[in-house]
Short mmCIF file of C-alpha atoms in Angstrom, two decimals:
data_model
loop_
_atom_site.label_atom_id
_atom_site.label_comp_id
_atom_site.label_asym_id
_atom_site.label_seq_id
_atom_site.Cartn_x
_atom_site.Cartn_y
_atom_site.Cartn_z
CA SER X 241 -17.45 13.51 -27.80
CA LEU X 242 -20.90 13.68 -29.85
CA ALA X 243 -20.04 17.30 -30.17
CA VAL X 244 -17.37 16.95 -30.89
CA LEU X 245 -17.93 14.28 -34.23
CA VAL X 246 -21.28 16.20 -35.46
CA GLY X 247 -19.50 19.10 -35.56
CA ALA X 248 -16.86 17.23 -37.71
CA VAL X 249 -19.59 16.31 -39.96
CA ALA X 250 -21.18 19.80 -40.33
CA VAL X 251 -17.11 21.39 -40.75
CA LEU X 252 -17.08 17.95 -43.83
CA LYS X 253 -20.62 18.63 -45.00
CA PHE X 254 -20.87 22.10 -45.23
CA SER X 255 -17.07 23.74 -45.81
CA ARG X 256 -16.37 24.34 -49.25
CA GLY X 257 -13.41 21.56 -49.15
CA GLY X 258 -15.71 19.15 -46.96
CA MET X 259 -18.79 19.97 -49.97
CA LYS X 260 -16.41 17.85 -51.99
CA LEU X 261 -15.11 14.88 -50.36
CA ALA X 262 -18.70 14.30 -48.91
CA ARG X 263 -19.14 14.06 -52.65
CA SER X 264 -16.80 11.99 -53.64
CA LEU X 265 -17.49 9.21 -50.68
CA GLU X 266 -20.69 9.08 -52.89
CA GLY X 267 -22.12 5.01 -53.63
CA THR X 268 -18.48 4.04 -51.55
CA ASN X 269 -18.24 1.52 -48.24
CA LEU X 270 -20.06 3.41 -45.63
CA ILE X 271 -16.68 1.78 -43.08
CA TRP X 272 -14.81 3.94 -44.98
CA GLN X 273 -17.17 7.17 -44.35
CA VAL X 274 -17.36 6.03 -40.28
CA SER X 275 -13.50 5.38 -40.01
CA ILE X 276 -12.30 9.50 -41.91
CA LEU X 277 -15.76 10.46 -39.22
CA SER X 278 -13.94 9.12 -36.08
CA THR X 279 -9.96 10.20 -36.65
CA VAL X 280 -11.34 13.61 -38.08
CA ALA X 281 -13.26 13.22 -34.28
CA VAL X 282 -10.61 11.96 -32.27
CA ILE X 283 -8.81 14.64 -33.84
CA LEU X 284 -11.02 17.60 -32.60
CA GLY X 285 -11.35 16.06 -29.42
CA LEU X 286 -7.49 15.74 -29.06
CA ALA X 287 -6.74 19.56 -29.93
CA LEU X 288 -10.01 20.64 -27.39
CA THR X 289 -8.65 18.89 -24.89
CA GLY X 290 -5.11 19.55 -25.33
CA PHE X 291 -6.03 23.08 -26.32
CA ALA X 292 -8.74 23.37 -22.71
CA GLY X 293 -6.00 22.77 -20.16
CA GLU X 294 -8.24 19.45 -18.99
CA ARG X 295 -4.97 16.75 -18.04
CA LEU X 296 -5.82 12.46 -18.81
CA LEU X 297 -5.84 12.20 -15.29
CA SER X 298 -8.75 14.48 -13.76
CA ASP X 299 -9.42 12.27 -10.93
CA GLN X 300 -7.70 12.95 -7.63
CA ALA X 301 -8.15 9.16 -6.06
CA SER X 302 -6.26 8.14 -9.40
CA ILE X 303 -3.44 11.26 -9.48
CA GLU X 304 -2.73 9.91 -5.96
CA PHE X 305 -2.89 6.45 -6.29
CA ALA X 306 -0.01 6.83 -9.15
CA ARG X 307 1.79 9.01 -7.10
CA ARG X 308 1.93 7.02 -3.58
CA SER X 309 3.01 4.31 -6.50
CA VAL X 310 6.04 6.11 -7.47
CA LYS X 311 7.11 6.36 -4.07
CA PRO X 312 7.20 3.56 -2.08
CA ASN X 313 8.50 3.64 1.93
CA PHE X 314 7.83 7.62 1.30
CA VAL X 315 6.77 7.47 4.90
CA ARG X 316 9.27 7.40 8.42
CA ARG X 317 10.58 4.18 9.64
CA ILE X 318 11.08 3.94 13.01
CA ASP X 319 13.33 0.84 15.51
CA LEU X 320 11.75 -0.52 18.61
CA ALA X 321 13.15 2.38 21.07
CA THR X 322 11.53 4.54 18.60
CA ALA X 323 8.03 2.94 18.85
CA ARG X 324 8.37 2.41 23.31
CA ALA X 325 9.81 5.99 24.15
CA GLN X 326 6.10 6.98 20.87
CA HIS X 327 4.03 3.81 23.19
CA ALA X 328 4.65 5.20 26.12
CA ALA X 329 4.09 9.16 25.92
CA GLY X 330 0.72 7.94 24.67
CA VAL X 331 1.06 7.96 21.10
CA GLN X 332 -2.09 6.32 18.40
CA PHE X 333 -0.66 3.37 17.82
CA VAL X 334 -2.60 1.11 14.45
CA ASP X 335 -1.89 -2.58 13.73
CA ALA X 336 -2.66 -3.55 9.81
CA ARG X 337 -2.98 -6.86 10.55
CA VAL X 338 -5.98 -8.95 9.70
CA SER X 339 -8.31 -9.12 12.23
CA GLN X 340 -7.12 -12.96 13.51
CA ASP X 341 -3.19 -11.86 14.32
CA PHE X 342 -4.54 -8.86 16.17
CA GLU X 343 -6.44 -11.28 18.78
CA ARG X 344 -3.89 -12.68 19.29
CA ALA X 345 -1.64 -10.58 19.88
CA HIS X 346 -1.21 -6.82 19.73
CA ILE X 347 0.74 -4.01 20.52
CA GLU X 348 -1.20 -2.66 23.92
CA GLY X 349 -3.72 0.28 23.78
CA ALA X 350 -3.69 -0.82 19.68
CA ILE X 351 -6.75 0.04 17.26
CA ASN X 352 -7.35 -2.85 14.17
CA VAL X 353 -7.40 -1.99 10.65
CA PHE X 354 -6.07 -3.82 8.23
CA ALA X 355 -4.51 -2.21 5.36
CA ASP X 356 -7.21 -3.59 2.58
CA VAL X 357 -10.17 -2.36 3.40
CA SER X 358 -11.82 -0.06 1.85
CA PRO X 359 -11.66 3.73 2.14
CA GLY X 360 -15.13 3.83 3.49
CA ALA X 361 -13.95 1.19 6.31
CA ARG X 362 -10.69 2.85 7.24
CA SER X 363 -12.58 5.72 7.57
CA ALA X 364 -15.20 4.00 9.61
CA ALA X 365 -12.51 2.43 11.78
CA THR X 366 -10.07 5.52 12.03
CA ALA X 367 -12.97 8.55 12.82
CA HIS X 368 -12.15 8.51 17.18
CA LEU X 369 -7.95 8.66 16.19
CA ASN X 370 -7.28 12.37 15.81
CA LYS X 371 -5.64 13.37 12.56
CA ALA X 372 -3.40 16.31 13.69
CA LEU X 373 -1.44 13.83 15.91
CA PRO X 374 1.59 11.45 14.95
CA VAL X 375 0.46 7.54 14.22
CA VAL X 376 2.56 4.68 14.57
CA VAL X 377 1.22 1.82 12.34
CA TYR X 378 2.93 -1.33 11.90
CA CYS X 379 2.89 -4.77 11.16
CA ALA X 380 4.04 -8.77 11.83
CA SER X 381 7.72 -7.66 11.22
CA SER X 382 9.93 -5.67 8.30
CA ALA X 383 9.07 -8.34 5.79
CA CYS X 384 5.17 -7.30 6.43
CA PRO X 385 4.13 -4.38 3.30
CA LEU X 386 0.73 -3.80 5.19
CA ALA X 387 2.14 -1.69 7.32
CA ASP X 388 2.77 1.16 4.57
CA ALA X 389 0.52 0.43 2.80
CA LEU X 390 -2.36 1.66 5.68
CA ALA X 391 0.12 4.62 6.14
CA ALA X 392 0.85 5.58 2.83
CA ASP X 393 -3.65 5.46 3.69
CA LEU X 394 -4.00 7.15 6.38
CA TYR X 395 -1.87 10.23 5.02
CA TYR X 396 -4.20 10.44 2.32
CA ASP X 397 -6.79 10.39 4.69
CA GLY X 398 -4.94 13.58 5.83
CA PHE X 399 -3.27 11.84 8.95
CA GLN X 400 -0.89 14.42 9.88
CA ASN X 401 2.08 12.32 11.10
CA VAL X 402 2.24 8.20 10.31
CA VAL X 403 5.69 7.06 11.23
CA VAL X 404 5.77 3.26 10.48
CA PHE X 405 7.60 0.61 13.50
CA ALA X 406 9.44 -0.65 10.76
CA ASN X 407 9.83 -4.46 12.75
CA GLY X 408 5.71 -4.28 13.93
CA MET X 409 5.93 -7.59 16.34
CA VAL X 410 7.96 -9.65 15.72
CA ASP X 411 10.61 -7.02 17.57
CA TRP X 412 8.42 -5.54 20.33
CA ASN X 413 8.19 -9.56 21.00
CA GLY X 414 11.86 -9.32 22.38
CA GLY X 415 11.67 -11.74 18.51
CA GLN X 416 8.79 -14.05 18.78
CA PRO X 417 5.71 -13.19 16.36
#
């Protein structure tokens, strides 16, 4: 940062060793001077950041994305019998497919939230769902990654009990998409 650079210049100019270094650099190439000052600034910046306990990933969204990337398929998966039982019990169902596929066919009572939408659009689409109640997310089949992606996003959005109906519409429709 600028403050660290100014501090490094002050240390170089006014310390006993710094005066000698400043005098020895007089008349030399400006690039050489900037290189030395930049190196000192980086070293001081790293030292100060390390002592302050700051992390390189301080943005919570970046940390959550990294966690999600490291642990794929961490959301529990359910089979057809469990999905049918939960549907009969009135559990919330979310279809992760594109809207055209949803309009062609979907599980009765499900809402459509395409997995690849912005967090704001996802929040608006799921606003009427209860985060404390179970949510079943499904896609076309087990080969479709959209249900896993959306389930992870919903989990990180605060939904407490999210599961993926593994074989989705193919199983629901008796082997037909």
